[in-house]
PDB file of C-alpha atoms and ligand atoms in Angstrom:
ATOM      1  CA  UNK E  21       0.000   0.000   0.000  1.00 62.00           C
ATOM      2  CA  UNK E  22       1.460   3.845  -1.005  1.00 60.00           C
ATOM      3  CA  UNK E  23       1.384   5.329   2.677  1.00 54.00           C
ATOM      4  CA  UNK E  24       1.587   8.820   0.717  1.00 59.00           C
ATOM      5  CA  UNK E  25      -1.460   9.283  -0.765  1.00 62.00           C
ATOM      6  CA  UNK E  26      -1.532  12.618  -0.058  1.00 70.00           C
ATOM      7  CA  UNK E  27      -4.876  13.986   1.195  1.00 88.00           C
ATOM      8  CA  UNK E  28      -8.138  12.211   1.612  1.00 92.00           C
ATOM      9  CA  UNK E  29     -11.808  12.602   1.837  1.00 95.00           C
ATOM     10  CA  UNK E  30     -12.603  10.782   5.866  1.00 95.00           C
ATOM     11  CA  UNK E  31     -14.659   8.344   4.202  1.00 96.00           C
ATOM     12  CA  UNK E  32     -11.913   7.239   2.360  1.00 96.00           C
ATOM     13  CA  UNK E  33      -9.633   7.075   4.913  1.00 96.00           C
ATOM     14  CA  UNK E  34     -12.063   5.183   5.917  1.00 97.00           C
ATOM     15  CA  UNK E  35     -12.501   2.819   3.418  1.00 97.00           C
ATOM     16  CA  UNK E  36      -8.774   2.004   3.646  1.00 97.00           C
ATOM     17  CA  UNK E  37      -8.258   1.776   7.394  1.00 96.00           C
ATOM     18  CA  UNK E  38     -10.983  -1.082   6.813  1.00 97.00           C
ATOM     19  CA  UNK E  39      -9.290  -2.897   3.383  1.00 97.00           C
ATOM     20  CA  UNK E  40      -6.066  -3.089   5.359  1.00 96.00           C
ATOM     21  CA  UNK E  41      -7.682  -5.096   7.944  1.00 95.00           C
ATOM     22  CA  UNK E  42      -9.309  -7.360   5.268  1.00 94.00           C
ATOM     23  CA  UNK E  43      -7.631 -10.736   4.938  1.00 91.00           C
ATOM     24  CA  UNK E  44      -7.172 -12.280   1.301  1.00 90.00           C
ATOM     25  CA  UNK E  45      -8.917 -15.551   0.066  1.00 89.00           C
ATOM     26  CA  UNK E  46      -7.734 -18.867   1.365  1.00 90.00           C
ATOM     27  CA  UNK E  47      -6.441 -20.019  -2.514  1.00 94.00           C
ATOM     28  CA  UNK E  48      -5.159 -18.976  -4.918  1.00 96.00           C
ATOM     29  CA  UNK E  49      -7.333 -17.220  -8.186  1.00 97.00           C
ATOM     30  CA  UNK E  50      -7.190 -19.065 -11.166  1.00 97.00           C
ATOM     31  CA  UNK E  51      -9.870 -16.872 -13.565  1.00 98.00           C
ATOM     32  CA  UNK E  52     -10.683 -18.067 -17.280  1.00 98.00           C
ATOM     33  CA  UNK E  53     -11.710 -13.680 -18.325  1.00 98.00           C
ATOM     34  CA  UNK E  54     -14.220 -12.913 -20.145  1.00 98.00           C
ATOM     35  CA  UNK E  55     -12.201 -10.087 -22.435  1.00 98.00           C
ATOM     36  CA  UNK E  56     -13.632  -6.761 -21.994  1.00 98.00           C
ATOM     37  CA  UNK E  57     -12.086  -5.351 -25.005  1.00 98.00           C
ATOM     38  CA  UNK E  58     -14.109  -7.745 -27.171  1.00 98.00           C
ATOM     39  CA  UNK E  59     -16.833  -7.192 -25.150  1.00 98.00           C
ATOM     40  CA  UNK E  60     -16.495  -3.073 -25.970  1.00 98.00           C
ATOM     41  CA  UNK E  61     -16.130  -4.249 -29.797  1.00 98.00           C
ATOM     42  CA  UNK E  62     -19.082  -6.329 -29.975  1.00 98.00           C
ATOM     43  CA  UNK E  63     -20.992  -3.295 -28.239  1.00 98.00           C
ATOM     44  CA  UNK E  64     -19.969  -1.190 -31.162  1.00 98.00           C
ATOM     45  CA  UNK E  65     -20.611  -3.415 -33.374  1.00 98.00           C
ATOM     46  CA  UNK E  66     -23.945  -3.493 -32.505  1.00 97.00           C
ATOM     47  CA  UNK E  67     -24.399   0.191 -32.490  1.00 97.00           C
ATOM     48  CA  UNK E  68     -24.102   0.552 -28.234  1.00 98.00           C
ATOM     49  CA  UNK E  69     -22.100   2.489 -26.546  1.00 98.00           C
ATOM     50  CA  UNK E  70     -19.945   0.064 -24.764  1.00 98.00           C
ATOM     51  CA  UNK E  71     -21.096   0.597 -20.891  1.00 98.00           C
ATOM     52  CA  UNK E  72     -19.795  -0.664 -17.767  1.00 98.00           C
ATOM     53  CA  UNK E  73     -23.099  -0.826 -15.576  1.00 98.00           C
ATOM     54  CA  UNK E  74     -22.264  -0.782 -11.330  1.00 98.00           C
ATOM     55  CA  UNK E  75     -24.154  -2.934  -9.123  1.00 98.00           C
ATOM     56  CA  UNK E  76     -23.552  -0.429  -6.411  1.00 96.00           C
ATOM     57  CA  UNK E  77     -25.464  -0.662  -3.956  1.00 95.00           C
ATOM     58  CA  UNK E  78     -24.794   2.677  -1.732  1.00 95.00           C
ATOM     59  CA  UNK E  79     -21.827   4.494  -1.355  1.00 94.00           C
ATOM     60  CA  UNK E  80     -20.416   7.658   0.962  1.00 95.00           C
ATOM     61  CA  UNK E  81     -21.556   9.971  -1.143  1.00 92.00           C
ATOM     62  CA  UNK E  82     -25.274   8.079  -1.557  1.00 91.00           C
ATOM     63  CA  UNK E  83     -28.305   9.232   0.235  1.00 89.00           C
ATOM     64  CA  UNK E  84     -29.705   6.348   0.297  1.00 87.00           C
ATOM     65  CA  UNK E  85     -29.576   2.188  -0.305  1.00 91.00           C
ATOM     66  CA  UNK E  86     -30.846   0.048  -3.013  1.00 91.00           C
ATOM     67  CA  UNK E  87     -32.009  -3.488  -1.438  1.00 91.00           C
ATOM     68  CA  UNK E  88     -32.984  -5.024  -4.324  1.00 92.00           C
ATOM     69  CA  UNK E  89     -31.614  -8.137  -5.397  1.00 96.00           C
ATOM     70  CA  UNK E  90     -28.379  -7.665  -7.360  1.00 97.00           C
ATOM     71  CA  UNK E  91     -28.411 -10.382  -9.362  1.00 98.00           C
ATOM     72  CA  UNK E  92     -31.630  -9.465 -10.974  1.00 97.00           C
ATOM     73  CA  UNK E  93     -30.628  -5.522 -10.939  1.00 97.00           C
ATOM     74  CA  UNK E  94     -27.563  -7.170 -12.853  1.00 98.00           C
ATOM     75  CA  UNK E  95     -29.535  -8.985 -15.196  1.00 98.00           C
ATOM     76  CA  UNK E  96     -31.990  -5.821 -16.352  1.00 98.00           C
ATOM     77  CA  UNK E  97     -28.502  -3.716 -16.818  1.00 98.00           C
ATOM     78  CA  UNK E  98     -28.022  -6.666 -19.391  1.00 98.00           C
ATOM     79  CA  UNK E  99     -31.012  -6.180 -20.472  1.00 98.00           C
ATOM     80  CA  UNK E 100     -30.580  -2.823 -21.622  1.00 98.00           C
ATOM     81  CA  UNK E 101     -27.035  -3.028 -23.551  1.00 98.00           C
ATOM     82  CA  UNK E 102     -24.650  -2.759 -20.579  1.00 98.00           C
ATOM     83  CA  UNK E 103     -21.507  -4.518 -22.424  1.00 98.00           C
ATOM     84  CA  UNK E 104     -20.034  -5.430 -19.097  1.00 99.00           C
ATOM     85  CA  UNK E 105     -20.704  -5.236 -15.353  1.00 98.00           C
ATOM     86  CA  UNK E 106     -19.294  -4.165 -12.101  1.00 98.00           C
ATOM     87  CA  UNK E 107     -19.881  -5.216  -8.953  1.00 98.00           C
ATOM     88  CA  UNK E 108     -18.661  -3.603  -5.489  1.00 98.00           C
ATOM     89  CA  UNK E 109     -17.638  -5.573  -3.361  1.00 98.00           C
ATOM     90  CA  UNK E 110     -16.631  -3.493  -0.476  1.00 97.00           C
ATOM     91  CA  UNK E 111     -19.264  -4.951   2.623  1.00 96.00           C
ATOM     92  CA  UNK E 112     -18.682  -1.501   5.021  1.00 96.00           C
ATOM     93  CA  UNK E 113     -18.985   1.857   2.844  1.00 96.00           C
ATOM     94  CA  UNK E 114     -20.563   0.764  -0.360  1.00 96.00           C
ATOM     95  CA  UNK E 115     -23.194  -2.669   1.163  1.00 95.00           C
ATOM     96  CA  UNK E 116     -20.659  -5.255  -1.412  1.00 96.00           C
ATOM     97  CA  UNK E 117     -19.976  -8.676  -1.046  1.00 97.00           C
ATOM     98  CA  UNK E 118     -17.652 -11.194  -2.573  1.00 97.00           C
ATOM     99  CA  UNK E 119     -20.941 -13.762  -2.440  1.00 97.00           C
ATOM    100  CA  UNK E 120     -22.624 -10.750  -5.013  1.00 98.00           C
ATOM    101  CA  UNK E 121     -20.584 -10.886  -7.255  1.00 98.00           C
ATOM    102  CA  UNK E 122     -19.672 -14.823  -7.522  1.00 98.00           C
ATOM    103  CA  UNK E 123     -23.845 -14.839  -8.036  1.00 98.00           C
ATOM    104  CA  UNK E 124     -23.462 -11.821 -10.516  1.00 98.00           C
ATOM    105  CA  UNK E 125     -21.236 -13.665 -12.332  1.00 98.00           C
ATOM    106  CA  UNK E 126     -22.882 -16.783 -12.786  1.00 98.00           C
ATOM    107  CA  UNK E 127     -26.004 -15.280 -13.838  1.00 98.00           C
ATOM    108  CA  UNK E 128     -24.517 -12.921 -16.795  1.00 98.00           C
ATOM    109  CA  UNK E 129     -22.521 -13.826 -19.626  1.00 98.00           C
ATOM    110  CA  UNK E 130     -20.507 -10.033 -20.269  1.00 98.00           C
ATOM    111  CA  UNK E 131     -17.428  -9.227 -18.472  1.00 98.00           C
ATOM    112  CA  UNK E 132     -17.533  -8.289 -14.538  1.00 98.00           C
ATOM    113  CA  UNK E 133     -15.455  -6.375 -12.723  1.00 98.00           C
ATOM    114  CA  UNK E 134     -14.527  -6.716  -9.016  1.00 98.00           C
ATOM    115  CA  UNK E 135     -14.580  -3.387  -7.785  1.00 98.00           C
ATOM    116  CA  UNK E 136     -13.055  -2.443  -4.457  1.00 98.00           C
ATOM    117  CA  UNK E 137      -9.947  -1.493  -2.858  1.00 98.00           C
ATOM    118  CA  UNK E 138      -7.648  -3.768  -3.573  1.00 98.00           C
ATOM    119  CA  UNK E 139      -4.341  -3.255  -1.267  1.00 97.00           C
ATOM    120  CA  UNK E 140      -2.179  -6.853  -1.480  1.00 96.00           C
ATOM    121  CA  UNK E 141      -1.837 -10.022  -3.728  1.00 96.00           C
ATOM    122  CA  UNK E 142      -3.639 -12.081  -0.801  1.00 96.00           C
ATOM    123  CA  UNK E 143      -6.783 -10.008  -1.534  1.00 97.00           C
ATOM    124  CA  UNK E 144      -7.224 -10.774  -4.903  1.00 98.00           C
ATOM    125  CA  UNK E 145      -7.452 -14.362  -4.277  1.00 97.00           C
ATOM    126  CA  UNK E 146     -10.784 -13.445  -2.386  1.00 97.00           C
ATOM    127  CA  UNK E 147     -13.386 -13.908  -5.015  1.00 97.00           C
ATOM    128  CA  UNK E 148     -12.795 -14.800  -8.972  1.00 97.00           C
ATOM    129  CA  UNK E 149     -13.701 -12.068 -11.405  1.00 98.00           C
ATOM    130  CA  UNK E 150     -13.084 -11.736 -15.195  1.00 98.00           C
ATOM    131  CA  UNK E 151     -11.361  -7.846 -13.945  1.00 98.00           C
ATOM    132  CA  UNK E 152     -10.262  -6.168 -10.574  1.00 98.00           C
ATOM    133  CA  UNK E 153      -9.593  -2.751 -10.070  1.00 98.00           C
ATOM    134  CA  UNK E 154      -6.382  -1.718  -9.617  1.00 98.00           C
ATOM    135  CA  UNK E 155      -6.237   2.143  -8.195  1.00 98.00           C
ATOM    136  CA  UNK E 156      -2.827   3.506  -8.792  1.00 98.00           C
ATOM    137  CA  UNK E 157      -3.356   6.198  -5.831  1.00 96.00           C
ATOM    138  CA  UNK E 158      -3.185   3.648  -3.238  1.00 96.00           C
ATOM    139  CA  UNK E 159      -1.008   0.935  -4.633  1.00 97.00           C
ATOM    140  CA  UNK E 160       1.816   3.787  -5.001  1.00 96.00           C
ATOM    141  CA  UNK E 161       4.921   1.624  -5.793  1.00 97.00           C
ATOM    142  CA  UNK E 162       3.418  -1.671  -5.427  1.00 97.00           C
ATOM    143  CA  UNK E 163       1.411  -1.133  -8.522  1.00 98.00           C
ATOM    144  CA  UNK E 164       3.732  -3.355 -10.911  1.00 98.00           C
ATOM    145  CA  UNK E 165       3.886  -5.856  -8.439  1.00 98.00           C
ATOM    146  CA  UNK E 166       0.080  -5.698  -8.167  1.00 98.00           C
ATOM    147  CA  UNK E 167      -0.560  -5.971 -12.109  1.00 98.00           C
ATOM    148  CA  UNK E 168       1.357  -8.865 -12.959  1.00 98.00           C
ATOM    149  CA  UNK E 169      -0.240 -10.954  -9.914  1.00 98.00           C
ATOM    150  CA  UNK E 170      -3.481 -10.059 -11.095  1.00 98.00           C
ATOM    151  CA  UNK E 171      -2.120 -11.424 -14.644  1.00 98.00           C
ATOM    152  CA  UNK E 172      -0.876 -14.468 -13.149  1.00 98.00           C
ATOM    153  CA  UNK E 173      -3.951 -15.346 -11.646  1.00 98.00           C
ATOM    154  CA  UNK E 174      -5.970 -14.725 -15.287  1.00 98.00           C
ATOM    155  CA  UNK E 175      -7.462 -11.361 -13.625  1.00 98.00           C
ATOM    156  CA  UNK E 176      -7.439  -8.434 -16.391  1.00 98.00           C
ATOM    157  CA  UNK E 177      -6.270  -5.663 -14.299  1.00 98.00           C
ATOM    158  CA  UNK E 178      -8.138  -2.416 -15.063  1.00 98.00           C
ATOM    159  CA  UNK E 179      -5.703   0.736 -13.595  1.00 98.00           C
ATOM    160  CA  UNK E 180      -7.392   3.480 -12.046  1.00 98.00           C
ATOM    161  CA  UNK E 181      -5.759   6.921 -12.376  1.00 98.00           C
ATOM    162  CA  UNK E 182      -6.743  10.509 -11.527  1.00 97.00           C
ATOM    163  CA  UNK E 183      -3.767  12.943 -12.981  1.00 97.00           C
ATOM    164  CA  UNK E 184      -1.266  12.770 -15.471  1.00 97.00           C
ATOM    165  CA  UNK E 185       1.401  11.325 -13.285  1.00 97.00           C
ATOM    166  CA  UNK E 186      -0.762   8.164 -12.088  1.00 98.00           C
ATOM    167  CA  UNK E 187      -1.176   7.825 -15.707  1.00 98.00           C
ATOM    168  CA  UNK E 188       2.840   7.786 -15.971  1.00 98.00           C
ATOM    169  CA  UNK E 189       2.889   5.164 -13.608  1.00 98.00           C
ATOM    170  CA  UNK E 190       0.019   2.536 -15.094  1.00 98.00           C
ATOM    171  CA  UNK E 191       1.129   2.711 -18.413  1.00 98.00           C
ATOM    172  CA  UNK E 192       5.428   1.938 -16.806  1.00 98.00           C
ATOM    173  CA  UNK E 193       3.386  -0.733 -14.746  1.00 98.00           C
ATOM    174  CA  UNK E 194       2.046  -1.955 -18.387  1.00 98.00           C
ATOM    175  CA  UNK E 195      -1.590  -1.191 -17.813  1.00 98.00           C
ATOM    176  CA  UNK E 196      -3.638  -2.298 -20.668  1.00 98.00           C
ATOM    177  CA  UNK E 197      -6.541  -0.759 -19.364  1.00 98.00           C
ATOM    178  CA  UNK E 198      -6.881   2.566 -17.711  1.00 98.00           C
ATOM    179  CA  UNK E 199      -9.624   4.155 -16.046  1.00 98.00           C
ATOM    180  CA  UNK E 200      -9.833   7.878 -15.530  1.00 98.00           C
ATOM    181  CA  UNK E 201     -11.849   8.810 -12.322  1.00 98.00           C
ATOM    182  CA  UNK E 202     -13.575  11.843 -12.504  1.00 98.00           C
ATOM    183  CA  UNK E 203     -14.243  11.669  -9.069  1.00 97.00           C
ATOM    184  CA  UNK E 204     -11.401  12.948  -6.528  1.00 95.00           C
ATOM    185  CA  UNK E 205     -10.413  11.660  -3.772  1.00 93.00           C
ATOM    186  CA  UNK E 206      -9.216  13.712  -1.602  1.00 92.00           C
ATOM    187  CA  UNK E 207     -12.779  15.553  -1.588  1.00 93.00           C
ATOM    188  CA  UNK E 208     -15.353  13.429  -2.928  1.00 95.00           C
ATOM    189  CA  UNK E 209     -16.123  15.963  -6.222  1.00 95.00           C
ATOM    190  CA  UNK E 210     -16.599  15.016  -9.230  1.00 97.00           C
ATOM    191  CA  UNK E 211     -15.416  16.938 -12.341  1.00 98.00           C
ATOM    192  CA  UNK E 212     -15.791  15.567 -16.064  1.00 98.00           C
ATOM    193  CA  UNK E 213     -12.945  17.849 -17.270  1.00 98.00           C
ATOM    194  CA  UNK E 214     -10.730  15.335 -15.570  1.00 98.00           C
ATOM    195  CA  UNK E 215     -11.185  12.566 -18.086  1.00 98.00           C
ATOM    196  CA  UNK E 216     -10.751  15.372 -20.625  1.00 98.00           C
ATOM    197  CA  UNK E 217      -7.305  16.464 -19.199  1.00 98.00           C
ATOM    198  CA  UNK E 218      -5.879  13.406 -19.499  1.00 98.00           C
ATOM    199  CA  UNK E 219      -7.007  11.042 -22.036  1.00 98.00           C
ATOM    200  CA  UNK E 220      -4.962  12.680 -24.523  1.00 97.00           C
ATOM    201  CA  UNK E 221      -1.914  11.229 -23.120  1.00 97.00           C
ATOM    202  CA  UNK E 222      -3.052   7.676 -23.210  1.00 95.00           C
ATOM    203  CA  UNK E 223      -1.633   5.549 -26.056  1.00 95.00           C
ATOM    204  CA  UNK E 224      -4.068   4.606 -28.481  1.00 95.00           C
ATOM    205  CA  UNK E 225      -3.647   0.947 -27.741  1.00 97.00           C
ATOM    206  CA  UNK E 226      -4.859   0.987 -24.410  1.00 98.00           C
ATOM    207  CA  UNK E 227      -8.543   0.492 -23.815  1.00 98.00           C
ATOM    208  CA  UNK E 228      -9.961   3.527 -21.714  1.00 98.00           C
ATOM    209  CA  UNK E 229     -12.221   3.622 -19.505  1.00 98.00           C
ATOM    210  CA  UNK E 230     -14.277   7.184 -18.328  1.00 98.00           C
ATOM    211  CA  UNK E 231     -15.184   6.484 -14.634  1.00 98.00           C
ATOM    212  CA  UNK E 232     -18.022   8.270 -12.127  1.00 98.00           C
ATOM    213  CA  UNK E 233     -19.789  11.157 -12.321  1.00 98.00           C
ATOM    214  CA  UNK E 234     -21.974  10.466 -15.906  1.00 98.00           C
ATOM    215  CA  UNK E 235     -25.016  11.389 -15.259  1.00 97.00           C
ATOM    216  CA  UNK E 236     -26.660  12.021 -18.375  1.00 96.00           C
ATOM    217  CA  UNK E 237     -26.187  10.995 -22.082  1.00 97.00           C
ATOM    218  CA  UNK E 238     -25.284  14.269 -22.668  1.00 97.00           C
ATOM    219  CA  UNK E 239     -22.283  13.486 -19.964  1.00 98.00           C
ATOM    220  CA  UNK E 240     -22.183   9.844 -22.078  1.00 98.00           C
ATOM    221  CA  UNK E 241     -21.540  11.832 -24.979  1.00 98.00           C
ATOM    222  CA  UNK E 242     -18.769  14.327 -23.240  1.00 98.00           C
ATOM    223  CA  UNK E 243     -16.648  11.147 -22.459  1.00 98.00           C
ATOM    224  CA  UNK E 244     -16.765   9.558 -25.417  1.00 98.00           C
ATOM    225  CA  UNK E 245     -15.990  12.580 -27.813  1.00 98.00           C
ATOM    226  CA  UNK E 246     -13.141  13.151 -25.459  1.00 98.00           C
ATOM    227  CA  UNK E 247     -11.673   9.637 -26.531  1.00 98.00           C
ATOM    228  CA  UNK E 248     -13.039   7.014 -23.810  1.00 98.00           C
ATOM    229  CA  UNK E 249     -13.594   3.424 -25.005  1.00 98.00           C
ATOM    230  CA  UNK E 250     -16.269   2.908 -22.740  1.00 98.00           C
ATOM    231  CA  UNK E 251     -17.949   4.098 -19.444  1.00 98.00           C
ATOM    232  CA  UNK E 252     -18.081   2.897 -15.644  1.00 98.00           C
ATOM    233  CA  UNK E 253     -21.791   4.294 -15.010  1.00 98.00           C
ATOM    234  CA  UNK E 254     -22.971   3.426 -11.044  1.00 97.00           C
ATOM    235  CA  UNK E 255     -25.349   5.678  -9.159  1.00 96.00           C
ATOM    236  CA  UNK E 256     -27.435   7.261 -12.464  1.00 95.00           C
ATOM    237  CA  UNK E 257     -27.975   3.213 -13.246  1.00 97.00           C
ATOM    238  CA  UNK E 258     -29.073   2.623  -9.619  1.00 95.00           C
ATOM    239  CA  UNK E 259     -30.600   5.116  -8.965  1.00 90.00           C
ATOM    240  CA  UNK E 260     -30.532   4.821  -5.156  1.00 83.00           C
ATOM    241  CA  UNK E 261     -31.652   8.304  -4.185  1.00 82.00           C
ATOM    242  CA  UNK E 262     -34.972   7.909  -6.570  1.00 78.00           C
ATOM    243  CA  UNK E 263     -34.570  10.278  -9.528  1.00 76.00           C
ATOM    244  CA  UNK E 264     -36.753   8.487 -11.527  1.00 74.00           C
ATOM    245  CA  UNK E 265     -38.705   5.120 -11.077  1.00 82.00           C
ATOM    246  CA  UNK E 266     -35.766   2.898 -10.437  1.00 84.00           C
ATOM    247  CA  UNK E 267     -35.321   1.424 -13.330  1.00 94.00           C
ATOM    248  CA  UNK E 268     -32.177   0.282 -14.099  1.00 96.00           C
ATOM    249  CA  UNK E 269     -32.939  -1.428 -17.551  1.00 97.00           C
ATOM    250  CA  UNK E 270     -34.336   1.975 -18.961  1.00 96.00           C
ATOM    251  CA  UNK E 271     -31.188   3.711 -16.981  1.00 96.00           C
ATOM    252  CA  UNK E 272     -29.111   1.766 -18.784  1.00 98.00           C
ATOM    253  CA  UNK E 273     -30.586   2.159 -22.233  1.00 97.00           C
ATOM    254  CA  UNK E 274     -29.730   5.904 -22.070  1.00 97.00           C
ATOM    255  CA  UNK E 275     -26.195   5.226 -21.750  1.00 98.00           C
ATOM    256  CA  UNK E 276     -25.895   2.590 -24.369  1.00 98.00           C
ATOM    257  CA  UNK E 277     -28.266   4.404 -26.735  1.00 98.00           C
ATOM    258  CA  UNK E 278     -26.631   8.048 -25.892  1.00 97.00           C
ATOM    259  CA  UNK E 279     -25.507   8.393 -29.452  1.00 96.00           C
ATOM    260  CA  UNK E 280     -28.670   6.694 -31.396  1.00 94.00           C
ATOM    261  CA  UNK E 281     -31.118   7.824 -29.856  1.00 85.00           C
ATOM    262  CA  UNK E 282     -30.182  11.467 -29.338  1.00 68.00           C
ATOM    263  CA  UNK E 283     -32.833  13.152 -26.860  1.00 63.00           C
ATOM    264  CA  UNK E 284     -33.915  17.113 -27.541  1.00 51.00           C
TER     265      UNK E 284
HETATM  266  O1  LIG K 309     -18.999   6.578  -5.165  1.00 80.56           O
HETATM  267  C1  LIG K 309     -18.535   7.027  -4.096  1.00 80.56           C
HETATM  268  O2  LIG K 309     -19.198   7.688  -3.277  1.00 80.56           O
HETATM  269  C2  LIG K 309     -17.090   6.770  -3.744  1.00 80.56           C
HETATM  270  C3  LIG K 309     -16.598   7.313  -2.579  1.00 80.56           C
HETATM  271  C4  LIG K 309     -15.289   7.071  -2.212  1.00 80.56           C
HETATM  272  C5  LIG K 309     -14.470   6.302  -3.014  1.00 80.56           C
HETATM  273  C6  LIG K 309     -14.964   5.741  -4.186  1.00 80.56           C
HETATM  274  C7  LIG K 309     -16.271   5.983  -4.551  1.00 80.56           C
HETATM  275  N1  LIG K 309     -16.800   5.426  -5.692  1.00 80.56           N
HETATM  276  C8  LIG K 309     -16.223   4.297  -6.365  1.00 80.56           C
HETATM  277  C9  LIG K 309     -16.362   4.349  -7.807  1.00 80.56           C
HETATM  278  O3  LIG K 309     -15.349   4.168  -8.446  1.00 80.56           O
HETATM  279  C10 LIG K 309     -17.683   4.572  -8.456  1.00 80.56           C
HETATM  280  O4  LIG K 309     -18.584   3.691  -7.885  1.00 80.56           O
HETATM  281  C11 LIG K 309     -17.706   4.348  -9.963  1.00 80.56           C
HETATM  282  O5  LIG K 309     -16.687   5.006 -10.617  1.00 80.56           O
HETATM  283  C12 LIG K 309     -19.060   4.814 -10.510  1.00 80.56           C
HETATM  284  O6  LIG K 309     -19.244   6.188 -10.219  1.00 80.56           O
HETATM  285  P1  LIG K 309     -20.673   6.876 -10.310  1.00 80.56           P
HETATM  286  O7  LIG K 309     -21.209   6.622 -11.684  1.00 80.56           O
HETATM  287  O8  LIG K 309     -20.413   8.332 -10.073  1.00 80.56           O
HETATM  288  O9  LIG K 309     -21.510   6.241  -9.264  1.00 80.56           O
END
């Protein structure tokens, strides 16, 4: 774990102080993937725009909880175009399990993601997923180390980055995926011109990924004209706070119809 990660929101502190205390799986991983980058292709393919949908339950900055069950949530995200899924599967902050997303997984035949905060090779052995999130913030210099493990266990390790230097150091730690969070987190706030800033320095052979904050498929659009491969879309999917009737199929559809079905 990088001990300087600079500032922090509390509940991410948080959210660390309780990973670090998390113990890894009792085996060790050994994951057949499900590739997202086909998964993204056949999305295109079929007109979509390729769409990470987030079984995410709640999270710090949620007012609210969605109870229903996730593997049915997961299956109506399917249901309208989501080209892969993610699952949280941090129990304390964000209501995740490791059980979820072994269900989730079973149930769906796209990609899924294992998203949480990942802080030592023990802890990937927890639960098997076709990706786990990798957030470059936290791993500091461990991130190489971190990467290949992940490889070595079948894992596709998606990179999380923020600024042009955690960039720097996914792509020397031979990221093949990258997410850009829009979200910082040091105070919670998202900000769409992240993504913006630092796409451009991505090579073009690395799948990207445009992470938190899309709220709308004008926001959908943003991203993607700005160079992202796909987007990680949670809380407008779930909805949790009841901005509209909760329905995460027709949520979904307006993030993988944002550029074919243009609204006014
Ligand atoms: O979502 C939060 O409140 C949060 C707080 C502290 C650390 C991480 C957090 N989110 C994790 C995520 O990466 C998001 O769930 C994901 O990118 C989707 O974001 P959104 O579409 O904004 O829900």
């Amino acid at each position: 774990m990088n001990t300087e990660t600079g500032e922090l929101a509390p509940a991410v502190r948080s959210i660390l102080a309780a990973a670090a205390e998390r113990p890894g799986g009792t085996g060790r991983a050994d994951v057949d993937a499900r590739s997202l980058p086909d998964a993204f292709a056949a999305a295109e393919a079929d007109g979509r725009v390729p769409v990470i949908a987030e079984v995410k339950p709640t999270s710090p900055t949620t007012d609210g909880e969605r109870l229903d069950d996730p593997v049915e949530l997961a299956g109506r995200m399917v249901e309208g175009g989501a080209a892969a899924l993610s699952v949280l599967t941090e129990p304390e902050h964000f209501g995740g399990s490791v059980g979820t997303l072994e269900r989730v997984r079973d149930a769906v035949d796209v990609p899924v993601l294992r998203k949480d905060f990942l802080l030592s090779e023990g802890h990937l052995d927890a639960v098997e997923a076709d990706l786990v999130l990798l957030i470059a913030r936290f791993l500091g210099e461990d991130l190489p180390d971190l990467v290949e493990a992940a490889r070595e266990r079948g894992f596709q390790p998606l990179v999380e980055v923020h600024d042009a230097d955690e960039l720097e150091a996914a792509i020397d730690a031979g990221a093949r995926i990258v997410g850009v969070n829009n979200r910082d987190l040091a105070k919670l706030e998202v900000d769409l011109s992240t993504f913006e800033r630092v796409a451009p320095a991505i090579p073009g052979d690395v799948t990207l990924v445009a992470e938190s904050g899309i709220t709308t498929a004008a926001d959908a659009r943003r991203m993607r004209e700005a160079g992202a491969d796909g987007l990680l879309v949670g809380s407008a999917i779930m909805d949790a706070e009841g901005a509209s009737d909760g329905d995460v199929r027709a949520n979904t559809r307006r993030f993988t119809r944002a550029e074919t079905e243009v609204e006014p």
